[in-house]
Amino acid sequence: MQKIIILDFGSQTTQLIGRRVRELDTFCEILPYNKFPADDPSVIGVILSGSPYSVHDPEAFKVDLSQFVGRIPVLGICYGAQFISHTLGGKVEKADSREYGRANLQTVDTTNPLFKDFDQHSQVWMSHGDTITAIPEDFKVIGSTKDVQNAAFASTKQPVWAVQFHPEVYHTLQGTLLLKNFVVDICGSRQEWSAASFVDTTVAELKAQLGQDRVILGLSGGVDSSVAAVLLNRAIGNRLTCIFVDHGMLRKNEFTQVMDDYKVLGLNVIGVDASEKFFSDLAGVTEPEQKRKIIGRDFVEVFNAEAKKITDARWLAQGTIYPDRIESLNITGKVIKSHHNVGGLPKEMHLQLCEPLKWLFKDEVRRVGRQLGMPEHLINRHPFPGPGLAVRILGDITREKVRILQDADDIYIRGLREYVDADGETLYNKVWQAGAILLSTVRSVGVMGDERTYENPVALRAVTSTDAMTADWAHLPYDFLAKVSNEIINKVRGVNRVCYDISSKPPATIEWE
């Protein structure tokens, strides 16, 4: 299969470049800057990402351009453009002032294939401290802004292009067109990467990989593990056994609802109610990281105990997706962030690992789910933390606190699903993630009827995002917030105040713990 290689120099938007390329129905791989696969004949183009470094920094990441320049088309973005210029004889210098934010291309060479069908004065997004003051010999300028003469340039002899702006971000209005011009027209992508082709190819590969072996999959009720289960079920049928562990801190009625969904999908699922063990082990624990570790440890113990009953299993399947794998390794190949489904297998299980979604971004997982005929309410489910409501309750965990939060959260989430805005879309589908948080370490004075109350506040959280690496608080309608707040206070025993969290990430995080 044809592929674009994106060499990662540490930019925060490298994954976004990958998603934009995939949206062009073209397969791409994000690799560390020093891991170009020189012997891979399927590579049709290379994109060099941005970087937090200056090309002049002693620790700046460098790549041998001769591995691909002159052989296949190359596009440098921001640092990638500066690195091309610096390496091939141009000049990169410190800008008088940091060039950050919106700018307009004042001069665009629309005869160049990179800018085919571009508008003059198109808006782009700049983010760099250095600027290219001279381009290499045999290159020509094909795009400028008011402050950046060499905003885009191209070789007159080799298939090399470079832009100092970021075409992958939303604020570059014709960024997708630029990437399409590069990936499709210049590199010659046949645009064969689609949800349908992925399903067909992956099912065939799973049949060949797994043969007649039995596979165990841990289900969470989330999008990734559910799509992985349906995909595996299509490949091997009842030789897949799924295990769904209820730690007692799921959303209201979620365990029963999800089990019903899986039954409709024809999955072979073992449901395990282990809530008693989790509540017992969490008793009196208030420190957030300790809560997470206890829940993680108990989950592994419960899952392993159930999995060992399936004595003929040879594989453990996981819903690992591409961002999990990218975030677990930095560009030097060292682990910088551990993910629950990337850390390897318990040695005592003696199972091989199967990850059918390991090349997909979250958006693609949802498209595959639709291709598989899964119901929309499963495909569009918001992300939900593995420890569940335990990390949405400040302080220690009790069944009563979980009951309070489940009731408040249920009113909030149902409200988001039911409220249709002027665009004809529900609020639930417009936000990336939402949930209620119980501030059980705080007591608030209130008046209900003629009585004074002293109960807990609940905070509502809703964010918009594309990948959860950054997120902004969702600007929910006042009438919606008023209605939900009133319903929670009137119907949920133990709550007398509702607040709305208007913090963005960064500096805050999406979850409170």
mmCIF file with all atom_site columns, N, CA and C in Angstrom, residues 341-381:
data_model
loop_
_atom_site.group_PDB
_atom_site.id
_atom_site.type_symbol
_atom_site.label_atom_id
_atom_site.label_alt_id
_atom_site.label_comp_id
_atom_site.label_asym_id
_atom_site.label_entity_id
_atom_site.label_seq_id
_atom_site.pdbx_PDB_ins_code
_atom_site.Cartn_x
_atom_site.Cartn_y
_atom_site.Cartn_z
_atom_site.occupancy
_atom_site.B_iso_or_equiv
_atom_site.pdbx_formal_charge
_atom_site.auth_seq_id
_atom_site.auth_comp_id
_atom_site.auth_asym_id
_atom_site.auth_atom_id
_atom_site.pdbx_PDB_model_num
ATOM 1   N N  . ASN A 1 341 ? -2.873  0.235   27.670 1.00 0.00 ? 341 ASN A N  1
ATOM 2   C CA . ASN A 1 341 ? -2.858  -0.875  26.723 1.00 0.00 ? 341 ASN A CA 1
ATOM 3   C C  . ASN A 1 341 ? -1.628  -0.854  25.816 1.00 0.00 ? 341 ASN A C  1
ATOM 4   N N  . VAL A 1 342 ? -0.531  -0.239  26.291 1.00 0.00 ? 342 VAL A N  1
ATOM 5   C CA . VAL A 1 342 ? 0.695   -0.200  25.510 1.00 0.00 ? 342 VAL A CA 1
ATOM 6   C C  . VAL A 1 342 ? 1.860   -0.765  26.304 1.00 0.00 ? 342 VAL A C  1
ATOM 7   N N  . GLY A 1 343 ? 1.660   -1.044  27.563 1.00 0.00 ? 343 GLY A N  1
ATOM 8   C CA . GLY A 1 343 ? 2.763   -1.402  28.427 1.00 0.00 ? 343 GLY A CA 1
ATOM 9   C C  . GLY A 1 343 ? 3.205   -2.852  28.371 1.00 0.00 ? 343 GLY A C  1
ATOM 10  N N  . GLY A 1 344 ? 2.584   -3.661  27.538 1.00 0.00 ? 344 GLY A N  1
ATOM 11  C CA . GLY A 1 344 ? 2.996   -5.055  27.460 1.00 0.00 ? 344 GLY A CA 1
ATOM 12  C C  . GLY A 1 344 ? 2.036   -5.972  28.192 1.00 0.00 ? 344 GLY A C  1
ATOM 13  N N  . LEU A 1 345 ? 2.316   -7.268  28.159 1.00 0.00 ? 345 LEU A N  1
ATOM 14  C CA . LEU A 1 345 ? 1.429   -8.275  28.732 1.00 0.00 ? 345 LEU A CA 1
ATOM 15  C C  . LEU A 1 345 ? 1.992   -8.842  30.023 1.00 0.00 ? 345 LEU A C  1
ATOM 16  N N  . PRO A 1 346 ? 1.120   -9.193  30.978 1.00 0.00 ? 346 PRO A N  1
ATOM 17  C CA . PRO A 1 346 ? 1.595   -9.910  32.151 1.00 0.00 ? 346 PRO A CA 1
ATOM 18  C C  . PRO A 1 346 ? 2.261   -11.225 31.724 1.00 0.00 ? 346 PRO A C  1
ATOM 19  N N  . LYS A 1 347 ? 3.468   -11.469 32.221 1.00 0.00 ? 347 LYS A N  1
ATOM 20  C CA . LYS A 1 347 ? 4.226   -12.635 31.776 1.00 0.00 ? 347 LYS A CA 1
ATOM 21  C C  . LYS A 1 347 ? 3.491   -13.941 32.043 1.00 0.00 ? 347 LYS A C  1
ATOM 22  N N  . GLU A 1 348 ? 2.754   -13.987 33.157 1.00 0.00 ? 348 GLU A N  1
ATOM 23  C CA . GLU A 1 348 ? 2.119   -15.252 33.523 1.00 0.00 ? 348 GLU A CA 1
ATOM 24  C C  . GLU A 1 348 ? 0.980   -15.636 32.579 1.00 0.00 ? 348 GLU A C  1
ATOM 25  N N  . MET A 1 349 ? 0.532   -14.699 31.734 1.00 0.00 ? 349 MET A N  1
ATOM 26  C CA . MET A 1 349 ? -0.578  -15.023 30.840 1.00 0.00 ? 349 MET A CA 1
ATOM 27  C C  . MET A 1 349 ? -0.122  -15.810 29.619 1.00 0.00 ? 349 MET A C  1
ATOM 28  N N  . HIS A 1 350 ? 1.143   -15.667 29.231 1.00 0.00 ? 350 HIS A N  1
ATOM 29  C CA . HIS A 1 350 ? 1.707   -16.418 28.094 1.00 0.00 ? 350 HIS A CA 1
ATOM 30  C C  . HIS A 1 350 ? 0.862   -16.254 26.835 1.00 0.00 ? 350 HIS A C  1
ATOM 31  N N  . LEU A 1 351 ? 0.426   -15.037 26.579 1.00 0.00 ? 351 LEU A N  1
ATOM 32  C CA . LEU A 1 351 ? -0.412  -14.773 25.411 1.00 0.00 ? 351 LEU A CA 1
ATOM 33  C C  . LEU A 1 351 ? 0.321   -13.861 24.422 1.00 0.00 ? 351 LEU A C  1
ATOM 34  N N  . GLN A 1 352 ? 0.002   -14.034 23.151 1.00 0.00 ? 352 GLN A N  1
ATOM 35  C CA . GLN A 1 352 ? 0.505   -13.121 22.134 1.00 0.00 ? 352 GLN A CA 1
ATOM 36  C C  . GLN A 1 352 ? -0.456  -11.942 22.009 1.00 0.00 ? 352 GLN A C  1
ATOM 37  N N  . LEU A 1 353 ? 0.065   -10.816 21.533 1.00 0.00 ? 353 LEU A N  1
ATOM 38  C CA . LEU A 1 353 ? -0.712  -9.585  21.489 1.00 0.00 ? 353 LEU A CA 1
ATOM 39  C C  . LEU A 1 353 ? -1.281  -9.336  20.095 1.00 0.00 ? 353 LEU A C  1
ATOM 40  N N  . CYS A 1 354 ? -2.577  -8.984  20.054 1.00 0.00 ? 354 CYS A N  1
ATOM 41  C CA . CYS A 1 354 ? -3.259  -8.655  18.795 1.00 0.00 ? 354 CYS A CA 1
ATOM 42  C C  . CYS A 1 354 ? -3.888  -7.264  18.934 1.00 0.00 ? 354 CYS A C  1
ATOM 43  N N  . GLU A 1 355 ? -3.499  -6.326  18.054 1.00 0.00 ? 355 GLU A N  1
ATOM 44  C CA . GLU A 1 355 ? -3.988  -4.947  18.123 1.00 0.00 ? 355 GLU A CA 1
ATOM 45  C C  . GLU A 1 355 ? -4.527  -4.526  16.748 1.00 0.00 ? 355 GLU A C  1
ATOM 46  N N  . PRO A 1 356 ? -5.756  -4.862  16.435 1.00 0.00 ? 356 PRO A N  1
ATOM 47  C CA . PRO A 1 356 ? -6.273  -4.628  15.085 1.00 0.00 ? 356 PRO A CA 1
ATOM 48  C C  . PRO A 1 356 ? -6.457  -3.159  14.713 1.00 0.00 ? 356 PRO A C  1
ATOM 49  N N  . LEU A 1 357 ? -6.466  -2.256  15.712 1.00 0.00 ? 357 LEU A N  1
ATOM 50  C CA . LEU A 1 357 ? -6.687  -0.833  15.420 1.00 0.00 ? 357 LEU A CA 1
ATOM 51  C C  . LEU A 1 357 ? -5.415  -0.007  15.576 1.00 0.00 ? 357 LEU A C  1
ATOM 52  N N  . LYS A 1 358 ? -4.266  -0.644  15.643 1.00 0.00 ? 358 LYS A N  1
ATOM 53  C CA . LYS A 1 358 ? -3.037  0.048   16.028 1.00 0.00 ? 358 LYS A CA 1
ATOM 54  C C  . LYS A 1 358 ? -2.589  1.124   15.038 1.00 0.00 ? 358 LYS A C  1
ATOM 55  N N  . TRP A 1 359 ? -3.148  1.140   13.823 1.00 0.00 ? 359 TRP A N  1
ATOM 56  C CA . TRP A 1 359 ? -2.768  2.159   12.842 1.00 0.00 ? 359 TRP A CA 1
ATOM 57  C C  . TRP A 1 359 ? -3.778  3.285   12.753 1.00 0.00 ? 359 TRP A C  1
ATOM 58  N N  . LEU A 1 360 ? -4.855  3.240   13.540 1.00 0.00 ? 360 LEU A N  1
ATOM 59  C CA . LEU A 1 360 ? -5.962  4.190   13.350 1.00 0.00 ? 360 LEU A CA 1
ATOM 60  C C  . LEU A 1 360 ? -5.953  5.331   14.356 1.00 0.00 ? 360 LEU A C  1
ATOM 61  N N  . PHE A 1 361 ? -6.360  6.513   13.888 1.00 0.00 ? 361 PHE A N  1
ATOM 62  C CA . PHE A 1 361 ? -6.682  7.626   14.765 1.00 0.00 ? 361 PHE A CA 1
ATOM 63  C C  . PHE A 1 361 ? -8.134  7.462   15.223 1.00 0.00 ? 361 PHE A C  1
ATOM 64  N N  . LYS A 1 362 ? -8.503  8.217   16.282 1.00 0.00 ? 362 LYS A N  1
ATOM 65  C CA . LYS A 1 362 ? -9.852  8.080   16.860 1.00 0.00 ? 362 LYS A CA 1
ATOM 66  C C  . LYS A 1 362 ? -10.941 8.319   15.821 1.00 0.00 ? 362 LYS A C  1
ATOM 67  N N  . ASP A 1 363 ? -10.760 9.352   14.977 1.00 0.00 ? 363 ASP A N  1
ATOM 68  C CA . ASP A 1 363 ? -11.770 9.632   13.951 1.00 0.00 ? 363 ASP A CA 1
ATOM 69  C C  . ASP A 1 363 ? -11.949 8.434   13.028 1.00 0.00 ? 363 ASP A C  1
ATOM 70  N N  . GLU A 1 364 ? -10.840 7.773   12.702 1.00 0.00 ? 364 GLU A N  1
ATOM 71  C CA . GLU A 1 364 ? -10.892 6.621   11.799 1.00 0.00 ? 364 GLU A CA 1
ATOM 72  C C  . GLU A 1 364 ? -11.541 5.421   12.473 1.00 0.00 ? 364 GLU A C  1
ATOM 73  N N  . VAL A 1 365 ? -11.316 5.267   13.779 1.00 0.00 ? 365 VAL A N  1
ATOM 74  C CA . VAL A 1 365 ? -11.965 4.181   14.518 1.00 0.00 ? 365 VAL A CA 1
ATOM 75  C C  . VAL A 1 365 ? -13.480 4.322   14.403 1.00 0.00 ? 365 VAL A C  1
ATOM 76  N N  . ARG A 1 366 ? -13.965 5.557   14.537 1.00 0.00 ? 366 ARG A N  1
ATOM 77  C CA . ARG A 1 366 ? -15.413 5.786   14.438 1.00 0.00 ? 366 ARG A CA 1
ATOM 78  C C  . ARG A 1 366 ? -15.918 5.471   13.031 1.00 0.00 ? 366 ARG A C  1
ATOM 79  N N  . ARG A 1 367 ? -15.138 5.834   12.001 1.00 0.00 ? 367 ARG A N  1
ATOM 80  C CA . ARG A 1 367 ? -15.562 5.538   10.632 1.00 0.00 ? 367 ARG A CA 1
ATOM 81  C C  . ARG A 1 367 ? -15.600 4.028   10.384 1.00 0.00 ? 367 ARG A C  1
ATOM 82  N N  . VAL A 1 368 ? -14.626 3.317   10.956 1.00 0.00 ? 368 VAL A N  1
ATOM 83  C CA . VAL A 1 368 ? -14.621 1.860   10.833 1.00 0.00 ? 368 VAL A CA 1
ATOM 84  C C  . VAL A 1 368 ? -15.830 1.262   11.542 1.00 0.00 ? 368 VAL A C  1
ATOM 85  N N  . GLY A 1 369 ? -16.175 1.820   12.710 1.00 0.00 ? 369 GLY A N  1
ATOM 86  C CA . GLY A 1 369 ? -17.356 1.348   13.434 1.00 0.00 ? 369 GLY A CA 1
ATOM 87  C C  . GLY A 1 369 ? -18.623 1.491   12.604 1.00 0.00 ? 369 GLY A C  1
ATOM 88  N N  . ARG A 1 370 ? -18.746 2.615   11.915 1.00 0.00 ? 370 ARG A N  1
ATOM 89  C CA . ARG A 1 370 ? -19.915 2.810   11.043 1.00 0.00 ? 370 ARG A CA 1
ATOM 90  C C  . ARG A 1 370 ? -19.892 1.820   9.886  1.00 0.00 ? 370 ARG A C  1
ATOM 91  N N  . GLN A 1 371 ? -18.708 1.589   9.340  1.00 0.00 ? 371 GLN A N  1
ATOM 92  C CA . GLN A 1 371 ? -18.580 0.630   8.243  1.00 0.00 ? 371 GLN A CA 1
ATOM 93  C C  . GLN A 1 371 ? -18.998 -0.766  8.693  1.00 0.00 ? 371 GLN A C  1
ATOM 94  N N  . LEU A 1 372 ? -18.762 -1.072  9.954  1.00 0.00 ? 372 LEU A N  1
ATOM 95  C CA . LEU A 1 372 ? -19.127 -2.373  10.516 1.00 0.00 ? 372 LEU A CA 1
ATOM 96  C C  . LEU A 1 372 ? -20.594 -2.434  10.928 1.00 0.00 ? 372 LEU A C  1
ATOM 97  N N  . GLY A 1 373 ? -21.320 -1.331  10.787 1.00 0.00 ? 373 GLY A N  1
ATOM 98  C CA . GLY A 1 373 ? -22.744 -1.320  11.103 1.00 0.00 ? 373 GLY A CA 1
ATOM 99  C C  . GLY A 1 373 ? -23.063 -1.165  12.576 1.00 0.00 ? 373 GLY A C  1
ATOM 100 N N  . MET A 1 374 ? -22.136 -0.631  13.350 1.00 0.00 ? 374 MET A N  1
ATOM 101 C CA . MET A 1 374 ? -22.374 -0.458  14.785 1.00 0.00 ? 374 MET A CA 1
ATOM 102 C C  . MET A 1 374 ? -23.317 0.721   15.025 1.00 0.00 ? 374 MET A C  1
ATOM 103 N N  . PRO A 1 375 ? -24.116 0.688   16.107 1.00 0.00 ? 375 PRO A N  1
ATOM 104 C CA . PRO A 1 375 ? -25.052 1.781   16.384 1.00 0.00 ? 375 PRO A CA 1
ATOM 105 C C  . PRO A 1 375 ? -24.319 3.076   16.731 1.00 0.00 ? 375 PRO A C  1
ATOM 106 N N  . GLU A 1 376 ? -24.910 4.199   16.341 1.00 0.00 ? 376 GLU A N  1
ATOM 107 C CA . GLU A 1 376 ? -24.277 5.502   16.519 1.00 0.00 ? 376 GLU A CA 1
ATOM 108 C C  . GLU A 1 376 ? -24.004 5.820   17.993 1.00 0.00 ? 376 GLU A C  1
ATOM 109 N N  . HIS A 1 377 ? -24.880 5.406   18.902 1.00 0.00 ? 377 HIS A N  1
ATOM 110 C CA . HIS A 1 377 ? -24.671 5.769   20.297 1.00 0.00 ? 377 HIS A CA 1
ATOM 111 C C  . HIS A 1 377 ? -23.431 5.101   20.883 1.00 0.00 ? 377 HIS A C  1
ATOM 112 N N  . LEU A 1 378 ? -22.995 3.992   20.286 1.00 0.00 ? 378 LEU A N  1
ATOM 113 C CA . LEU A 1 378 ? -21.735 3.374   20.707 1.00 0.00 ? 378 LEU A CA 1
ATOM 114 C C  . LEU A 1 378 ? -20.550 4.067   20.044 1.00 0.00 ? 378 LEU A C  1
ATOM 115 N N  . ILE A 1 379 ? -20.695 4.370   18.763 1.00 0.00 ? 379 ILE A N  1
ATOM 116 C CA . ILE A 1 379 ? -19.600 4.972   18.004 1.00 0.00 ? 379 ILE A CA 1
ATOM 117 C C  . ILE A 1 379 ? -19.282 6.378   18.508 1.00 0.00 ? 379 ILE A C  1
ATOM 118 N N  . ASN A 1 380 ? -20.315 7.139   18.880 1.00 0.00 ? 380 ASN A N  1
ATOM 119 C CA . ASN A 1 380 ? -20.112 8.537   19.269 1.00 0.00 ? 380 ASN A CA 1
ATOM 120 C C  . ASN A 1 380 ? -19.950 8.735   20.770 1.00 0.00 ? 380 ASN A C  1
ATOM 121 N N  . ARG A 1 381 ? -19.743 7.670   21.505 1.00 0.00 ? 381 ARG A N  1
ATOM 122 C CA . ARG A 1 381 ? -19.578 7.813   22.954 1.00 0.00 ? 381 ARG A CA 1
ATOM 123 C C  . ARG A 1 381 ? -18.378 8.684   23.278 1.00 0.00 ? 381 ARG A C  1
#
